[in-house]
Amino acid sequence: MTDIQNATPLCPDCGKPLEELVACGARDYFCNSCNELKSKTRVREANAAFFAASSKENH
Ligand SMILES: [Zn+2]
């Protein structure tokens, strides 16, 4: 078992680590297991602790 709580949020559907895609300042999350893009909103909700700990976004 590896520690998955390092730098990668997890897929809200399958729980696998997501691939973070950054384009022009916008972030998208792609799941290689589901083979589809995941909504940033859903990724955030499913990884609340992750984003609370690591997010430095200006609002
Ligand atoms: Zn998935």
PDB file of C-alpha atoms and ligand atoms in Angstrom:
ATOM      1  CA  MET A   1       0.000   0.000   0.000  1.00  0.00           C
ATOM      2  CA  THR A   2       1.312   3.370  -0.902  1.00  0.00           C
ATOM      3  CA  ASP A   3       0.303   6.647   0.625  1.00  0.00           C
ATOM      4  CA  ILE A   4      -2.053   8.223  -1.861  1.00  0.00           C
ATOM      5  CA  GLN A   5      -2.458  11.436   0.096  1.00  0.00           C
ATOM      6  CA  ASN A   6       0.671  13.030  -1.293  1.00  0.00           C
ATOM      7  CA  ALA A   7      -0.024  15.361  -4.185  1.00  0.00           C
ATOM      8  CA  THR A   8      -2.824  13.868  -6.202  1.00  0.00           C
ATOM      9  CA  PRO A   9      -6.562  14.227  -5.609  1.00  0.00           C
ATOM     10  CA  LEU A  10      -8.619  11.089  -6.074  1.00  0.00           C
ATOM     11  CA  CYS A  11     -11.372  10.300  -8.542  1.00  0.00           C
ATOM     12  CA  PRO A  12     -14.824  10.866  -7.007  1.00  0.00           C
ATOM     13  CA  ASP A  13     -16.129   7.857  -8.914  1.00  0.00           C
ATOM     14  CA  CYS A  14     -13.487   5.138  -8.668  1.00  0.00           C
ATOM     15  CA  GLY A  15     -11.073   6.474  -6.051  1.00  0.00           C
ATOM     16  CA  LYS A  16      -7.991   6.243  -8.246  1.00  0.00           C
ATOM     17  CA  PRO A  17      -5.456   9.074  -8.377  1.00  0.00           C
ATOM     18  CA  LEU A  18      -6.322  11.707 -10.936  1.00  0.00           C
ATOM     19  CA  GLU A  19      -4.055  13.274 -13.462  1.00  0.00           C
ATOM     20  CA  GLU A  20      -3.946  17.038 -13.159  1.00  0.00           C
ATOM     21  CA  LEU A  21      -4.043  18.957 -16.403  1.00  0.00           C
ATOM     22  CA  VAL A  22      -3.196  22.629 -16.312  1.00  0.00           C
ATOM     23  CA  ALA A  23      -3.984  24.767 -19.328  1.00  0.00           C
ATOM     24  CA  CYS A  24      -3.989  28.543 -19.396  1.00  0.00           C
ATOM     25  CA  GLY A  25      -4.410  28.752 -15.643  1.00  0.00           C
ATOM     26  CA  ALA A  26      -7.422  26.444 -15.613  1.00  0.00           C
ATOM     27  CA  ARG A  27      -7.132  23.054 -14.006  1.00  0.00           C
ATOM     28  CA  ASP A  28      -8.830  19.928 -15.175  1.00  0.00           C
ATOM     29  CA  TYR A  29      -8.641  16.464 -13.749  1.00  0.00           C
ATOM     30  CA  PHE A  30      -8.478  13.361 -15.872  1.00  0.00           C
ATOM     31  CA  CYS A  31      -9.078   9.865 -14.558  1.00  0.00           C
ATOM     32  CA  ASN A  32      -7.088   7.212 -16.378  1.00  0.00           C
ATOM     33  CA  SER A  33      -9.266   4.531 -14.809  1.00  0.00           C
ATOM     34  CA  CYS A  34     -12.625   6.016 -15.879  1.00  0.00           C
ATOM     35  CA  ASN A  35     -10.952   7.388 -18.994  1.00  0.00           C
ATOM     36  CA  GLU A  36     -12.726  10.717 -18.740  1.00  0.00           C
ATOM     37  CA  LEU A  37     -12.370  14.235 -17.444  1.00  0.00           C
ATOM     38  CA  LYS A  38     -13.788  14.908 -14.002  1.00  0.00           C
ATOM     39  CA  SER A  39     -15.553  18.074 -12.982  1.00  0.00           C
ATOM     40  CA  LYS A  40     -13.347  20.227 -10.821  1.00  0.00           C
ATOM     41  CA  THR A  41     -16.300  20.835  -8.536  1.00  0.00           C
ATOM     42  CA  ARG A  42     -16.850  17.136  -7.943  1.00  0.00           C
ATOM     43  CA  VAL A  43     -13.132  16.514  -7.500  1.00  0.00           C
ATOM     44  CA  ARG A  44     -13.034  19.257  -4.901  1.00  0.00           C
ATOM     45  CA  GLU A  45     -16.010  17.869  -3.016  1.00  0.00           C
ATOM     46  CA  ALA A  46     -14.543  14.391  -2.994  1.00  0.00           C
ATOM     47  CA  ASN A  47     -11.149  15.686  -1.843  1.00  0.00           C
ATOM     48  CA  ALA A  48     -12.147  18.405   0.599  1.00  0.00           C
ATOM     49  CA  ALA A  49      -9.314  17.634   2.997  1.00  0.00           C
ATOM     50  CA  PHE A  50      -6.785  17.573   0.197  1.00  0.00           C
ATOM     51  CA  PHE A  51      -7.812  20.979  -1.115  1.00  0.00           C
ATOM     52  CA  ALA A  52      -8.165  22.476   2.348  1.00  0.00           C
ATOM     53  CA  ALA A  53      -4.593  21.483   3.100  1.00  0.00           C
ATOM     54  CA  SER A  54      -2.973  22.373  -0.189  1.00  0.00           C
ATOM     55  CA  SER A  55      -5.042  25.105  -1.794  1.00  0.00           C
ATOM     56  CA  LYS A  56      -3.504  28.538  -1.940  1.00  0.00           C
ATOM     57  CA  GLU A  57      -6.033  29.992  -4.307  1.00  0.00           C
ATOM     58  CA  ASN A  58      -6.971  33.618  -4.109  1.00  0.00           C
ATOM     59  CA  HIS A  59     -10.658  34.147  -3.979  1.00  0.00           C
TER      60      HIS A  59
HETATM   61 ZN    ZN B   1     -12.209   7.371 -11.991  1.00  0.00          ZN
END
